[in-house]
């Protein structure tokens, strides 16, 4: 009897770990090569000692039904906490409850429902809602596309976002108690228990094919021979890995998939000073504004005095030159403007802070993917199992959850099943 098939997985994020576990369960020999010194990728656990709980510097929320994630959460003996509370907005003069109802909502739904051929969000708005009376609707949609989807309205697919708009963004959201890091720990431990080999600090630079055998080379010179390789790296990194000609041709399709930037800032305070300013803010979850860091959220219903700032989409380029401290300062300035207090007052209560511009992360080069009108065709090309080099990850998931941890887990599972089917 011959040796079991040896599969090298590039990337120890959610997709890579999920694929590795399934393949190892089926008796394959699996090696994971990871550029970082940790598992998780764009899931980035922060020290509980700094924030008072296992905070997430990257992915944080479980969106919607997320069946693969929820099944894994149950397997791991973890639990979910539903996001509940009120949403507020700051219009430049004061705080108010966010009114999600738009008087033109019925017209929007009618135009979306009648849409047959895909077009970009910007073209859709220009075609159907260019008149002055729709200015608030356009602003709301553009803010959602840029801030929530981290996408560019000039490139983002309207059909891909249609379902999200039709339900008004009201699908449930939750957090894993213990953070996404606890889920990654569970998967990594399961992989080790099944004999998966991990190699950290190994940034893959090339995959070479000779006589049907593959060699996966790391930047430091190490080479790992295998029968198949599965690339689960973020899309921008595909351009930096030398690939055999057929795989390189497939990887070129990734240019038709959008990939967004996100800045995330966590500020821990000695006390929840925003709740002390108004009893009405006691159950505040999300806070929207047009400040330089436009989106904030709390830990409600947890009582941890932490505010998380979020800035997504192409306009993050405005803050591209800021380092960690510069981002923290921008967050403090935004909160000072929103709440009408001085930055010094905010800093006085600051206990811990973290800030990441994911565009600057050398092993991510951004946050997550989003669909353009050409993305479905590109995903079909990349997902083909017609050679020894395969592609997997959140950007290749063709369901509504594209761009999420659910998508990464589901894609890793699909890739493993595809390999096992031969």
Coordinates of C-alpha atoms in Angstrom, one line a residue:
X1 CA 0.0 0.0 0.0
X2 CA 1.4 3.4 -1.0
X3 CA 2.0 6.4 1.2
X4 CA -1.0 8.6 1.9
X5 CA -1.4 11.7 -0.2
X6 CA 0.6 14.6 1.2
X7 CA -1.1 18.0 1.1
X8 CA 0.5 21.3 2.0
X9 CA -1.9 24.0 3.0
X10 CA -0.6 27.6 2.8
X11 CA -2.2 29.6 5.6
X12 CA -3.3 28.7 9.1
X13 CA -6.4 30.9 9.1
X14 CA -10.0 29.7 9.3
X15 CA -10.1 28.2 5.8
X16 CA -6.7 26.5 6.1
X17 CA -7.4 25.0 9.5
X18 CA -10.8 23.7 8.5
X19 CA -9.5 22.1 5.4
X20 CA -6.6 20.6 7.3
X21 CA -8.8 19.0 9.9
X22 CA -11.1 17.4 7.4
X23 CA -8.2 16.1 5.3
X24 CA -6.3 14.7 8.3
X25 CA -9.5 13.0 9.6
X26 CA -9.7 11.2 6.2
X27 CA -6.1 9.9 6.6
X28 CA -4.2 12.4 4.4
X29 CA -0.8 13.7 5.5
X30 CA -1.2 17.4 6.0
X31 CA 1.4 20.2 6.6
X32 CA 0.4 23.8 7.2
X33 CA 2.8 26.6 6.3
X34 CA 2.0 29.8 8.0
X35 CA 3.9 33.1 7.5
X36 CA 2.9 34.4 11.0
X37 CA 4.0 33.0 14.3
X38 CA 0.4 32.2 15.2
X39 CA -2.8 30.6 13.8
X40 CA -5.8 32.7 12.8
X41 CA -4.8 35.0 10.0
X42 CA -7.2 37.9 10.0
X43 CA -8.7 36.5 13.2
X44 CA -6.4 38.3 15.6
X45 CA -6.9 37.6 19.4
X46 CA -5.8 40.4 21.7
X47 CA -4.6 39.8 25.3
X48 CA -7.4 39.5 27.8
X49 CA -5.0 41.1 30.3
X50 CA -5.1 44.3 28.3
X51 CA -8.8 44.6 27.5
X52 CA -10.4 42.7 30.4
X53 CA -11.8 40.0 28.0
X54 CA -10.4 38.1 24.9
X55 CA -10.8 41.0 22.4
X56 CA -10.7 40.6 18.6
X57 CA -8.3 42.8 16.7
X58 CA -9.7 41.4 13.4
X59 CA -12.9 39.5 12.8
X60 CA -15.4 39.8 15.6
X61 CA -19.0 39.2 14.7
X62 CA -20.9 36.1 13.6
X63 CA -23.3 37.3 10.9
X64 CA -26.7 35.8 10.2
X65 CA -27.3 32.1 10.3
X66 CA -23.7 31.0 9.7
X67 CA -24.4 27.3 9.9
X68 CA -20.8 26.1 9.7
X69 CA -19.6 28.5 12.3
X70 CA -22.5 27.7 14.7
X71 CA -21.9 23.9 14.3
X72 CA -18.2 24.4 15.1
X73 CA -19.0 26.6 18.1
X74 CA -21.2 23.8 19.5
X75 CA -18.4 21.2 18.8
X76 CA -15.9 23.4 20.7
X77 CA -18.3 23.7 23.7
X78 CA -18.4 27.4 23.2
X79 CA -21.5 29.7 23.1
X80 CA -22.7 32.8 21.2
X81 CA -24.0 36.0 22.6
X82 CA -26.5 37.8 20.5
X83 CA -25.9 41.5 19.7
X84 CA -28.8 43.5 21.1
X85 CA -29.4 47.2 22.0
X86 CA -29.9 50.5 20.3
X87 CA -28.2 52.2 17.4
X88 CA -27.3 55.9 17.5
X89 CA -26.0 58.4 15.0
X90 CA -24.2 61.8 15.2
X91 CA -25.2 64.3 12.6
X92 CA -22.6 66.9 13.4
X93 CA -24.6 68.6 16.1
X94 CA -26.1 66.0 18.3
X95 CA -26.8 62.3 19.0
X96 CA -30.0 60.7 18.0
X97 CA -31.5 57.2 17.6
X98 CA -30.5 55.9 14.1
X99 CA -33.6 55.9 11.9
X100 CA -33.2 53.1 9.5
X101 CA -36.4 53.8 7.6
X102 CA -36.0 55.8 4.4
X103 CA -39.1 57.3 2.7
X104 CA -37.8 55.9 -0.6
X105 CA -37.3 52.4 0.7
X106 CA -40.2 51.0 -1.4
X107 CA -38.8 52.5 -4.5
X108 CA -35.4 51.1 -3.7
X109 CA -36.9 47.6 -3.3
X110 CA -38.8 47.9 -6.5
X111 CA -35.7 48.9 -8.5
X112 CA -33.7 46.1 -6.9
X113 CA -36.4 43.5 -7.5
X114 CA -36.6 44.5 -11.2
X115 CA -32.8 44.3 -11.7
X116 CA -31.9 41.5 -14.2
X117 CA -28.4 42.3 -15.3
X118 CA -25.7 43.2 -12.7
X119 CA -24.1 46.6 -12.5
X120 CA -22.0 48.5 -10.0
X121 CA -23.7 50.1 -7.0
X122 CA -22.6 53.6 -8.3
X123 CA -24.1 52.9 -11.7
X124 CA -27.3 51.6 -10.1
X125 CA -27.7 54.8 -8.0
X126 CA -26.9 57.0 -11.0
X127 CA -29.5 55.1 -13.1
X128 CA -32.3 55.0 -10.6
X129 CA -31.7 57.6 -7.8
X130 CA -29.7 60.5 -9.2
X131 CA -32.3 63.2 -8.3
X132 CA -31.7 65.6 -5.4
X133 CA -34.6 64.1 -3.3
X134 CA -32.6 60.8 -3.1
X135 CA -29.5 62.3 -1.5
X136 CA -30.1 60.7 1.9
X137 CA -30.8 57.3 0.3
X138 CA -27.6 57.5 -1.8
X139 CA -25.6 58.5 1.3
X140 CA -27.0 55.7 3.4
X141 CA -26.3 53.1 0.7
X142 CA -22.8 54.3 0.0
X143 CA -22.0 54.4 3.8
X144 CA -23.2 50.8 4.1
X145 CA -21.2 49.6 1.1
X146 CA -18.0 51.3 2.1
X147 CA -18.3 51.0 5.9
X148 CA -20.0 47.6 6.3
X149 CA -18.8 45.7 3.2
X150 CA -15.5 47.6 3.0
X151 CA -16.2 47.9 -0.7
X152 CA -15.9 50.5 -3.5
X153 CA -19.3 51.6 -4.8
X154 CA -17.7 52.2 -8.2
X155 CA -16.8 48.4 -8.4
X156 CA -19.2 46.6 -6.0
X157 CA -21.9 44.3 -7.4
X158 CA -25.5 45.5 -6.9
X159 CA -26.9 41.9 -7.3
X160 CA -24.5 40.6 -4.7
X161 CA -25.7 43.2 -2.1
X162 CA -29.4 43.1 -3.1
X163 CA -30.5 40.6 -0.4
X164 CA -28.6 42.5 2.3
X165 CA -30.4 45.7 1.3
X166 CA -33.8 44.1 0.9
X167 CA -33.8 43.0 4.6
X168 CA -32.5 46.4 5.7
X169 CA -29.3 44.8 7.2
X170 CA -31.5 43.4 10.0
X171 CA -30.0 39.9 10.1
X172 CA -28.9 38.8 13.5
X173 CA -25.3 39.3 14.7
X174 CA -23.6 37.6 17.6
X175 CA -20.2 37.2 19.2
X176 CA -18.4 34.1 20.3
X177 CA -18.0 34.1 24.1
X178 CA -14.3 34.0 24.4
X179 CA -13.8 35.5 21.0
X180 CA -12.9 34.0 17.6
X181 CA -9.5 33.1 19.1
X182 CA -11.2 30.4 21.1
X183 CA -12.6 28.8 17.9
X184 CA -9.2 29.0 16.3
X185 CA -7.6 27.3 19.3
X186 CA -10.1 24.5 19.1
X187 CA -9.4 23.9 15.4
X188 CA -5.7 24.1 15.8
X189 CA -5.7 21.7 18.7
X190 CA -7.9 19.3 16.7
X191 CA -5.4 19.5 13.8
X192 CA -2.5 18.7 16.0
X193 CA -4.3 15.8 17.5
X194 CA -4.8 14.4 14.0
X195 CA -1.1 14.7 13.2
X196 CA -1.1 17.9 11.2
X197 CA 2.3 19.4 11.0
X198 CA 2.6 23.2 11.5
X199 CA 5.5 25.3 10.2
X200 CA 5.3 28.9 11.4
X201 CA 7.3 31.9 10.1
X202 CA 7.2 30.4 6.7
X203 CA 6.0 33.0 4.1
X204 CA 5.5 31.0 0.9
X205 CA 7.2 32.5 -2.1
X206 CA 6.8 29.9 -4.8
X207 CA 5.1 26.6 -5.8
X208 CA 7.0 24.6 -8.4
X209 CA 5.8 21.6 -10.3
X210 CA 8.2 19.0 -11.7
X211 CA 7.0 15.7 -13.1
X212 CA 3.7 15.9 -11.3
X213 CA 5.3 16.5 -7.9
X214 CA 5.1 19.9 -6.2
X215 CA 7.6 21.8 -4.1
X216 CA 6.3 24.6 -1.9
X217 CA 9.1 27.1 -1.2
X218 CA 9.3 29.5 1.7
X219 CA 11.0 32.9 1.5
X220 CA 13.8 31.6 3.8
X221 CA 14.7 28.8 1.4
X222 CA 13.0 25.8 2.9
X223 CA 11.1 23.6 0.5
X224 CA 8.3 21.2 1.2
X225 CA 7.5 18.4 -1.3
X226 CA 3.8 17.4 -1.6
X227 CA 1.2 15.9 -3.9
X228 CA -1.2 18.9 -3.7
X229 CA -1.1 22.4 -2.4
X230 CA -4.0 24.5 -1.2
X231 CA -3.6 28.3 -1.1
X232 CA -5.8 30.0 1.5
X233 CA -4.0 33.3 1.6
X234 CA -5.8 36.7 1.2
X235 CA -6.2 37.6 -2.5
X236 CA -3.5 40.4 -2.6
X237 CA -0.9 37.8 -1.6
X238 CA -1.6 35.6 -4.6
X239 CA 0.2 38.1 -6.8
X240 CA 3.4 37.6 -4.7
X241 CA 3.6 33.8 -5.0
X242 CA 5.2 32.3 -8.1
X243 CA 2.9 29.6 -9.4
X244 CA 3.0 26.9 -12.1
X245 CA 1.5 28.3 -15.4
X246 CA -2.0 26.7 -15.1
X247 CA -2.4 27.9 -11.5
X248 CA -1.0 31.3 -12.4
X249 CA -3.6 31.6 -15.1
X250 CA -6.4 30.7 -12.6
X251 CA -5.0 33.1 -10.0
X252 CA -5.3 36.0 -12.4
X253 CA -9.1 35.7 -12.1
X254 CA -8.7 37.1 -8.5
X255 CA -8.4 40.6 -10.1
X256 CA -12.2 40.4 -10.7
X257 CA -12.9 40.0 -7.0
X258 CA -12.9 43.1 -4.8
X259 CA -10.8 43.2 -1.6
X260 CA -11.4 45.9 1.0
X261 CA -9.4 47.8 3.6
X262 CA -10.4 48.2 7.2
X263 CA -9.0 50.2 10.1
X264 CA -9.9 48.9 13.6
X265 CA -9.3 50.6 16.9
X266 CA -10.0 49.3 20.4
X267 CA -10.0 51.7 23.3
X268 CA -10.4 50.4 26.9
X269 CA -11.4 52.9 29.5
X270 CA -11.4 53.0 33.3
X271 CA -15.1 53.6 33.3
X272 CA -17.9 53.7 30.7
X273 CA -18.0 57.5 30.6
X274 CA -20.4 57.6 27.6
X275 CA -23.1 55.9 29.7
X276 CA -22.5 58.4 32.5
X277 CA -23.2 61.2 30.1
X278 CA -26.7 60.0 29.3
X279 CA -28.9 57.2 30.6
X280 CA -30.3 56.8 27.1
X281 CA -26.9 55.4 26.0
X282 CA -26.9 52.6 28.5
X283 CA -27.8 50.0 25.9
X284 CA -26.1 51.6 22.9
X285 CA -24.5 49.1 20.6
X286 CA -23.6 50.9 17.4
X287 CA -22.8 54.6 16.8
X288 CA -22.6 56.0 13.3
X289 CA -21.1 59.4 12.3
X290 CA -19.2 61.2 9.5
X291 CA -16.1 61.6 11.7
X292 CA -12.7 60.4 10.5
X293 CA -13.4 57.1 12.4
X294 CA -17.1 56.9 11.5
X295 CA -18.4 53.7 13.2
X296 CA -18.1 52.8 16.9
X297 CA -19.6 50.0 18.9
X298 CA -19.7 48.9 22.5
X299 CA -19.6 45.5 24.2
X300 CA -23.3 45.7 25.3
X301 CA -24.8 43.7 26.9
X302 CA -21.4 43.1 28.5
X303 CA -20.3 45.9 30.8
X304 CA -16.7 46.1 29.6
X305 CA -15.8 49.8 29.2
X306 CA -14.4 49.3 25.6
X307 CA -15.3 51.3 22.5
X308 CA -14.3 49.8 19.1
X309 CA -13.8 52.1 16.1
X310 CA -14.1 51.0 12.5
X311 CA -13.4 52.6 9.2
X312 CA -13.8 50.5 6.0
X313 CA -13.6 50.9 2.3
X314 CA -11.6 53.0 -0.2
X315 CA -11.6 56.1 1.9
X316 CA -9.3 54.4 4.5
X317 CA -6.6 55.6 2.1
X318 CA -7.1 59.0 3.8
X319 CA -5.5 57.7 6.9
X320 CA -2.9 55.4 5.2
X321 CA 0.1 57.3 6.5
X322 CA -0.9 57.1 10.2
X323 CA 0.9 54.7 12.5
X324 CA -0.7 52.9 15.4
X325 CA -0.5 56.0 17.7
X326 CA -1.8 58.2 14.9
X327 CA -4.8 55.9 14.5
X328 CA -5.5 56.0 18.2
X329 CA -5.3 59.8 18.2
X330 CA -7.8 59.9 15.2
X331 CA -10.1 57.7 17.2
X332 CA -9.9 59.9 20.3
X333 CA -10.5 63.0 18.2
X334 CA -13.6 61.4 16.6
X335 CA -15.1 60.5 20.0
X336 CA -14.3 64.0 21.3
X337 CA -16.3 65.5 18.4
X338 CA -19.2 63.1 18.7
X339 CA -19.6 63.5 22.5
X340 CA -18.6 67.2 22.7
X341 CA -15.7 66.6 25.2
X342 CA -12.0 67.3 25.0
X343 CA -9.6 64.7 23.8
X344 CA -7.6 65.2 27.0
X345 CA -10.7 64.1 29.0
X346 CA -11.0 60.9 26.9
X347 CA -7.3 60.1 27.1
X348 CA -7.4 60.6 30.9
X349 CA -9.6 57.5 31.3
X350 CA -7.8 55.4 28.6
X351 CA -6.4 52.2 30.1
X352 CA -5.4 50.2 26.9
X353 CA -5.5 50.7 23.2
X354 CA -4.9 48.8 20.0
X355 CA -5.1 49.9 16.4
X356 CA -4.6 48.0 13.1
X357 CA -4.7 49.3 9.6
X358 CA -5.2 45.9 7.9
X359 CA -3.9 47.2 4.6
X360 CA -0.5 47.6 6.3
X361 CA -0.5 44.0 7.6
X362 CA 2.1 42.3 5.4
X363 CA 0.3 38.9 5.5
X364 CA -3.2 40.3 4.8
X365 CA -2.9 43.6 2.7
X366 CA -6.5 44.3 3.6
X367 CA -9.5 43.0 5.4
X368 CA -11.9 40.9 3.3
X369 CA -13.4 40.4 -0.1
X370 CA -16.5 41.7 -1.8
X371 CA -18.2 41.0 -5.1
X372 CA -17.9 42.9 -8.3
X373 CA -20.2 42.1 -11.3
X374 CA -17.5 39.7 -12.6
X375 CA -16.8 37.9 -9.3
X376 CA -19.1 34.9 -9.7
X377 CA -17.3 34.0 -12.9
X378 CA -13.9 34.5 -11.2
X379 CA -14.9 32.4 -8.3
X380 CA -15.9 29.5 -10.6
X381 CA -12.5 29.6 -12.3
X382 CA -10.6 29.7 -9.0
X383 CA -12.6 26.9 -7.4
X384 CA -11.9 24.4 -10.2
X385 CA -10.0 21.3 -9.0
X386 CA -8.3 20.8 -12.3
X387 CA -4.7 20.6 -11.1
X388 CA -2.5 19.9 -8.1
X389 CA -2.7 23.6 -6.9
X390 CA -6.1 24.6 -5.4
X391 CA -7.4 27.8 -4.0
X392 CA -9.6 28.3 -0.9
X393 CA -10.8 31.0 1.4
X394 CA -13.5 33.5 2.2
X395 CA -13.1 35.2 -1.2
X396 CA -14.1 32.0 -3.0
X397 CA -17.3 31.3 -1.1
X398 CA -20.2 31.8 -3.5
X399 CA -23.0 32.2 -0.9
X400 CA -24.2 35.4 0.7
X401 CA -21.6 35.1 3.5
X402 CA -18.7 35.9 1.2
X403 CA -16.1 37.9 3.1
X404 CA -16.9 36.4 6.5
X405 CA -15.3 33.8 8.8
X406 CA -18.3 31.7 7.9
X407 CA -17.3 31.9 4.3
X408 CA -13.7 30.9 5.1
X409 CA -14.7 27.9 7.2
X410 CA -17.3 26.8 4.5
X411 CA -14.7 27.2 1.7
X412 CA -12.1 25.2 3.6
X413 CA -14.7 22.5 4.1
X414 CA -15.7 22.5 0.5
X415 CA -12.1 22.3 -0.7
X416 CA -11.3 19.3 1.6
X417 CA -14.4 17.5 0.4
X418 CA -13.5 18.2 -3.3
X419 CA -10.0 16.7 -2.7
X420 CA -11.4 13.7 -0.9
X421 CA -13.9 13.1 -3.8
X422 CA -10.8 12.8 -6.0

